[in-house]
Short mmCIF file of C-alpha atoms in Angstrom, two decimals:
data_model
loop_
_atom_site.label_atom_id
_atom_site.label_comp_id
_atom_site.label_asym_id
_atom_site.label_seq_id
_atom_site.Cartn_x
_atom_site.Cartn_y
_atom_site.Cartn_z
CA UNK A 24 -152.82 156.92 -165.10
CA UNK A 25 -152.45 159.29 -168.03
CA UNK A 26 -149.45 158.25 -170.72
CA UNK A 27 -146.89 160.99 -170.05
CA UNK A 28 -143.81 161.04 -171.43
CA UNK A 29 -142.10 160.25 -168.29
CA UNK A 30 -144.06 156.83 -168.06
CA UNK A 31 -142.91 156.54 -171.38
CA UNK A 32 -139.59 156.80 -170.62
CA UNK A 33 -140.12 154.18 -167.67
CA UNK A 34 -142.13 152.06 -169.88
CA UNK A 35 -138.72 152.02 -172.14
CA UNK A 36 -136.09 151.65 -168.91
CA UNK A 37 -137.61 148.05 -168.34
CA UNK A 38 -137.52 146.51 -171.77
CA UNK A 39 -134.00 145.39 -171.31
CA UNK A 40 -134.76 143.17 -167.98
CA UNK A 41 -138.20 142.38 -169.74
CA UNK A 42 -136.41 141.29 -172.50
CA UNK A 43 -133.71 139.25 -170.10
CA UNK A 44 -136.71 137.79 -168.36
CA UNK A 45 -138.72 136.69 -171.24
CA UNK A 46 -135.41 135.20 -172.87
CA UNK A 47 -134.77 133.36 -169.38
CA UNK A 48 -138.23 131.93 -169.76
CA UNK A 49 -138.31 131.01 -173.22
CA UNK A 50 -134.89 130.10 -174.00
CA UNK A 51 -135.66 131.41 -177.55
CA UNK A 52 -134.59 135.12 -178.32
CA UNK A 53 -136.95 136.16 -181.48
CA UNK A 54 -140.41 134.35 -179.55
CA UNK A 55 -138.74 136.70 -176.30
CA UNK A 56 -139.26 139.69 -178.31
CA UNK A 57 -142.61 139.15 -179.42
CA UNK A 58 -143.27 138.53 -175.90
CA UNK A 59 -142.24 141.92 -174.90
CA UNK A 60 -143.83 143.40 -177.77
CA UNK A 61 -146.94 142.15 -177.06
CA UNK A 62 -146.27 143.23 -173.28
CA UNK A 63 -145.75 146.88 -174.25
CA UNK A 64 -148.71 147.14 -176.44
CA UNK A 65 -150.97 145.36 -173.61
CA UNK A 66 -149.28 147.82 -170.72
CA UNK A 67 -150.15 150.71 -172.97
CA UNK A 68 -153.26 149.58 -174.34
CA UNK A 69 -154.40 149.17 -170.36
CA UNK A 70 -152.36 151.89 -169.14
CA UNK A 71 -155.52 153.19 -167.09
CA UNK A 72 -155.30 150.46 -165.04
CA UNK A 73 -151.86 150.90 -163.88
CA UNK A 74 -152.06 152.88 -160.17
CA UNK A 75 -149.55 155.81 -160.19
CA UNK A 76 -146.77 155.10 -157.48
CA UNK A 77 -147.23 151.16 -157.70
CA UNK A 78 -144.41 149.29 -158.74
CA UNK A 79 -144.20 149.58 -163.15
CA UNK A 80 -141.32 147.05 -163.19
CA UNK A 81 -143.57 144.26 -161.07
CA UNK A 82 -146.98 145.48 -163.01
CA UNK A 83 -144.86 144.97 -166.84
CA UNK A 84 -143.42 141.83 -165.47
CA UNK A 85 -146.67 140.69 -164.39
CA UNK A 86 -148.29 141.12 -167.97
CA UNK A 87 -145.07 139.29 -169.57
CA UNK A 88 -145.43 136.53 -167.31
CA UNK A 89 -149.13 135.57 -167.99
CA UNK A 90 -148.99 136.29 -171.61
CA UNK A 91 -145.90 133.51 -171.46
CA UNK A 92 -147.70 131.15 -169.31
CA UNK A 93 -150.82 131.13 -172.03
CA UNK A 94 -148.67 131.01 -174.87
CA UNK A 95 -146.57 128.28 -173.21
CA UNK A 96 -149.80 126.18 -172.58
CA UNK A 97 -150.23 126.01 -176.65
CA UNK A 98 -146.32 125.46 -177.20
CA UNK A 99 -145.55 123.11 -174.95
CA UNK A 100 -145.17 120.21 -177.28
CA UNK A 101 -143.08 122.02 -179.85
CA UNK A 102 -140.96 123.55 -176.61
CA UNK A 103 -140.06 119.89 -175.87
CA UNK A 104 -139.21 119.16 -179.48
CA UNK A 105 -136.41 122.25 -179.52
CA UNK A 106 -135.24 121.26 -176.94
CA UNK A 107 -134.39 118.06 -177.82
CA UNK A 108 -132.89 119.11 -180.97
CA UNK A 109 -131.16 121.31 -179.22
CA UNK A 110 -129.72 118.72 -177.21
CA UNK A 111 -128.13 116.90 -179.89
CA UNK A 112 -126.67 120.04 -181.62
CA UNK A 113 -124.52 120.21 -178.05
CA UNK A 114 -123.15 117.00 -178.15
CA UNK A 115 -122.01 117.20 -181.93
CA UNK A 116 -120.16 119.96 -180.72
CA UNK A 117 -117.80 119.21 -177.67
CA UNK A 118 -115.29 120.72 -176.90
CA UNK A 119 -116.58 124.42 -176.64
CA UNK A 120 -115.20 125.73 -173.34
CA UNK A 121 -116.94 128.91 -171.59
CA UNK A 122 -119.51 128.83 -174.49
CA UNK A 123 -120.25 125.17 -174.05
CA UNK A 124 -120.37 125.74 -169.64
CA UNK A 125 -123.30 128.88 -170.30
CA UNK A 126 -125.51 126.88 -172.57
CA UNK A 127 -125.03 124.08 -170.44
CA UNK A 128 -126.61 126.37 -167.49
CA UNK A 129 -129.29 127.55 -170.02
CA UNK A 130 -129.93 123.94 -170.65
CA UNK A 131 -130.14 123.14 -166.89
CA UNK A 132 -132.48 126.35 -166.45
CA UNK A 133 -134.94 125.18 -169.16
CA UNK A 134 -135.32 121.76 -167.28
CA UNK A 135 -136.58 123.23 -164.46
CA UNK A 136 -140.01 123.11 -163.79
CA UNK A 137 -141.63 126.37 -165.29
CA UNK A 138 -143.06 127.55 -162.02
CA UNK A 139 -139.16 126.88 -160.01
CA UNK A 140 -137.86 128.69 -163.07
CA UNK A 141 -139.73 131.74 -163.41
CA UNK A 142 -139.33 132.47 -159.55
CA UNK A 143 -135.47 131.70 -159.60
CA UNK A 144 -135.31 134.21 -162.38
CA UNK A 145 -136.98 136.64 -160.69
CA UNK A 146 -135.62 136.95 -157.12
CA UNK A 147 -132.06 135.96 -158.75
CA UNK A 148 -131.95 137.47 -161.67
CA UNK A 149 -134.29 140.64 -161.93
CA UNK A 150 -133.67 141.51 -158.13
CA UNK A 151 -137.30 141.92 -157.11
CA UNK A 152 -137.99 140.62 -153.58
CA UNK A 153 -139.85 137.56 -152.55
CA UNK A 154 -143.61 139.71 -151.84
CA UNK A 155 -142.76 141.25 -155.40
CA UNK A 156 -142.10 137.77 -156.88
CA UNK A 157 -145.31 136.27 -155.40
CA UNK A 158 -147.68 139.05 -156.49
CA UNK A 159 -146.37 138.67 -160.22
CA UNK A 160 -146.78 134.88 -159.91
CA UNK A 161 -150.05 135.32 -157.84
CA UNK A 162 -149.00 132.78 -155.09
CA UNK A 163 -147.83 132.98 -151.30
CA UNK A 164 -144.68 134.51 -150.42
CA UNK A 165 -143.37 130.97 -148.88
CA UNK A 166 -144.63 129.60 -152.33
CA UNK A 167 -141.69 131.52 -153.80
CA UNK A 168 -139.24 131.13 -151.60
CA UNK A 169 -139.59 127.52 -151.45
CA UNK A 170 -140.07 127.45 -155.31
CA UNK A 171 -136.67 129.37 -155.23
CA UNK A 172 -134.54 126.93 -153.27
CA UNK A 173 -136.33 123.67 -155.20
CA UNK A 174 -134.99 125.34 -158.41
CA UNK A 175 -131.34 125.77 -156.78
CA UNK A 176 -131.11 122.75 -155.55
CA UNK A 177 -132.60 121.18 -158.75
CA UNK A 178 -129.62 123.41 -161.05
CA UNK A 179 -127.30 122.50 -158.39
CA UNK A 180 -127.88 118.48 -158.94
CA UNK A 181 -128.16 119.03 -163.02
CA UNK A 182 -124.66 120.99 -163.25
CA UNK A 183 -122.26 120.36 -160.82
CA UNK A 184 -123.67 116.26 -159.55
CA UNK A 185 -125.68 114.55 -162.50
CA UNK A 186 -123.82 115.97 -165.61
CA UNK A 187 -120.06 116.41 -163.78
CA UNK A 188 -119.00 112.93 -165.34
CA UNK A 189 -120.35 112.90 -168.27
CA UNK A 190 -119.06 116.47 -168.82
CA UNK A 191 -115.62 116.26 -167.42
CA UNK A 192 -115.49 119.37 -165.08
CA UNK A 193 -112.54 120.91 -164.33
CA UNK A 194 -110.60 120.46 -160.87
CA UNK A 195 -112.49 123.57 -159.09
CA UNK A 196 -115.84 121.48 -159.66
CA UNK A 197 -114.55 118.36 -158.45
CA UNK A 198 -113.25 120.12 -155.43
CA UNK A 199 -116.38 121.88 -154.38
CA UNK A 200 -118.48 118.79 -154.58
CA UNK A 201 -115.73 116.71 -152.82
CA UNK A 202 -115.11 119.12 -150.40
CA UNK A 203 -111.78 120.20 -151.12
CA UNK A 204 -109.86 118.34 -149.40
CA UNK A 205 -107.13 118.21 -151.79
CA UNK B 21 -141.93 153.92 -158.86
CA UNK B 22 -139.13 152.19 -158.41
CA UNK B 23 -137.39 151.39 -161.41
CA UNK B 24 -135.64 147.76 -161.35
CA UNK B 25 -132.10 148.93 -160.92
CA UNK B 26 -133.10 150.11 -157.12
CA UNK B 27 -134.91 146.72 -156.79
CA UNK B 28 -131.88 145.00 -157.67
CA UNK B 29 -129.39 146.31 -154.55
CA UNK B 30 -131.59 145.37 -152.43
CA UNK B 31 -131.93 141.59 -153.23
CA UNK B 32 -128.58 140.69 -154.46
CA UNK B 33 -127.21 137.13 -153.86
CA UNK B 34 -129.01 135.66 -151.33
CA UNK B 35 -127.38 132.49 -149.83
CA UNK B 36 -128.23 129.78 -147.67
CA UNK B 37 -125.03 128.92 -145.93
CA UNK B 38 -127.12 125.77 -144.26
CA UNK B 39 -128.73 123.85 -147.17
CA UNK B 40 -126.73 123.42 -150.51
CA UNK B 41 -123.20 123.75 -150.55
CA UNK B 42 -122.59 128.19 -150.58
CA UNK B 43 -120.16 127.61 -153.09
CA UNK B 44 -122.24 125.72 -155.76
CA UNK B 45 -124.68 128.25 -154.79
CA UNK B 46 -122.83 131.20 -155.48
CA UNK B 47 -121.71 129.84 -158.55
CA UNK B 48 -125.26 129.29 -159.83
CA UNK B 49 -126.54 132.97 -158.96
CA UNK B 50 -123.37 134.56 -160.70
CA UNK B 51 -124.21 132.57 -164.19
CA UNK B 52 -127.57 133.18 -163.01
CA UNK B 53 -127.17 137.07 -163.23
CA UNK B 54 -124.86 136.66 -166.15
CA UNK B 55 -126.74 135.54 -168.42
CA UNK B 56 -129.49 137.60 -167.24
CA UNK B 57 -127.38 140.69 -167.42
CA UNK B 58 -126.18 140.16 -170.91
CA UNK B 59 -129.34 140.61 -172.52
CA UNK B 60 -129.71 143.89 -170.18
CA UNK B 61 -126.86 145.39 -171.51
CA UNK B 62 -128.36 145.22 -174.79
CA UNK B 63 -130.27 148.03 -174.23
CA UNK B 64 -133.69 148.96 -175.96
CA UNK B 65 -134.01 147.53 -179.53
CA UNK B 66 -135.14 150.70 -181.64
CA UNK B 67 -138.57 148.47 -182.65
CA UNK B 68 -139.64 148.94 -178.89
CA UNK B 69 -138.48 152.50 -178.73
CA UNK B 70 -140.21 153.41 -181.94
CA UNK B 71 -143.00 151.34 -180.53
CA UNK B 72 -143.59 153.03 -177.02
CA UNK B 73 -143.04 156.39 -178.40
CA UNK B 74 -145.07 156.10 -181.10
CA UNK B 75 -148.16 154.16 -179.90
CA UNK B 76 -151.40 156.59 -179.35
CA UNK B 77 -153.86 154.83 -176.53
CA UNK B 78 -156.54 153.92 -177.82
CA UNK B 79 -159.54 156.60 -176.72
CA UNK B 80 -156.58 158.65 -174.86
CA UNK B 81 -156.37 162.26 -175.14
CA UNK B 82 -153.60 163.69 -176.97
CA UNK B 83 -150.04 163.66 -175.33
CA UNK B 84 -149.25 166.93 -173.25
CA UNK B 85 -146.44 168.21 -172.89
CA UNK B 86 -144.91 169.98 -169.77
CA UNK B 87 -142.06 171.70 -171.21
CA UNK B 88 -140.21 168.23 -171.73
CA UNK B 89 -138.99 169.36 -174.72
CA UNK B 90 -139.91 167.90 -178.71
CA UNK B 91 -140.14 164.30 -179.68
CA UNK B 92 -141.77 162.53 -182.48
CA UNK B 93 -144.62 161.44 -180.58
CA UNK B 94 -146.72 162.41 -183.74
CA UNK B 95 -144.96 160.05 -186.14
CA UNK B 96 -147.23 157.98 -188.14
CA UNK B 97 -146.26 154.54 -190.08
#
């Protein structure tokens, strides 16, 4: 497909969730953005390939993903090391409220196994379905969904079971794991 | 195409009211989306505007246009 400007124009209308996503993956805003960047130049660079009518979104998603996946393969190590720093920069600072519960979620969603978390992200997050999530990860449909409920259940142990002591959570917490029963 | 904001209505919250507890669950997908959704509202950082706008393809042919009206599509760095 020709560049018009319209494709432009659609090109531009997913940068912000291709941005979201790549930040949900990375955890890191500035190595998100040169994710994205290199996305856009790729998409345009092989804009031929891209069948008029298909899903853009799924197709720029698709590019991100893979371009993440062999950039995390050389990272890895120095992924690990941030985030243990990051780690320790938490617990020097404790008593941070609503800022302190959201990175604690972004802490819980960067344990997650890279595969759980990408297709939480995407069926959560983005909003594509479960046949769009499994052609931009290249696996089964069932692959995703079950991929999907390992990572909730996984999130679900790290924030509101493993970490509720050592984080004190507030009385709503305790009552949804007890069971509210007052 | 289907841009992602149509995608998104149609996939919104799923729950499974059998397996983990709904409210833990519910919980998780609205920080979930929250956190997602704050770096959508940021918008389009002007580097990736300026960048799809002003990116030739390689071996294209020259932009078109239908009557869309002026850009800078010609702007060189």
């Amino acid at each position: 497909m020709p560049l018009t400007d319209s494709l432009r124009d659609e090109i531009l209308g997913s940068v912000p969730s291709l941005r979201a996503f790549a930040i949900s993956l990375s955890g890191n805003s500035d190595r998100a953005d040169d994710l994205v960047q290199e996305t856009l130049l790729r998409a345009l660079a092989n804009i031929d390939s891209f069948q008029p009518g298909s899903n853009l979104p799924a197709w720029l998603f698709t590019i991100l993903r893979n371009l993440f996946r062999s950039d995390y393969r050389k990272r890895r190590r120095e992924v690990e090391d941030a985030e243990g720093n990051y780690a320790k920069t938490l617990k020097t600072h404790p008593s941070q409220g609503a800022h302190l519960e959201f990175e604690e979620f972004r802490t819980a969603l960067e344990k997650l196994p890279q595969d759980q978390r990408e297709a939480l992200i995407l069926v959560g997050a983005s909003g594509f379905s479960y046949e769009d999530a499994a052609a931009i990860c290249g696996c089964a449909v069932g692959t995703i969904k079950s991929r999907v409920n390992r990572a909730r259940s996984k999130l679900a142990a790290l924030l509101y079971v493993e970490g509720a002591e050592d984080f004190g959570p507030d009385e709503t917490v305790r009552a949804v794991i007890g069971g509210s029963g007052g | 195409m289907k841009d992602v904001k149509s995608q998104a209505s149609k996939n919104a919250a799923p729950r499974k009211p059998g397996g983990l507890n709904s409210e833990i669950q519910s919980r998780i997908g609205h920080q979930l989306r929250a956190m997602y959704d704050d770096v959508v509202r940021q918008g389009v950082p002007d580097r990736f505007a300026e960048l799809v706008r002003k990116l030739d393809v390689p071996g294209g042919q020259p932009q078109v246009e239908d009557g869309g009206g002026s850009n800078d599509q010609n702007g060189r760095d």
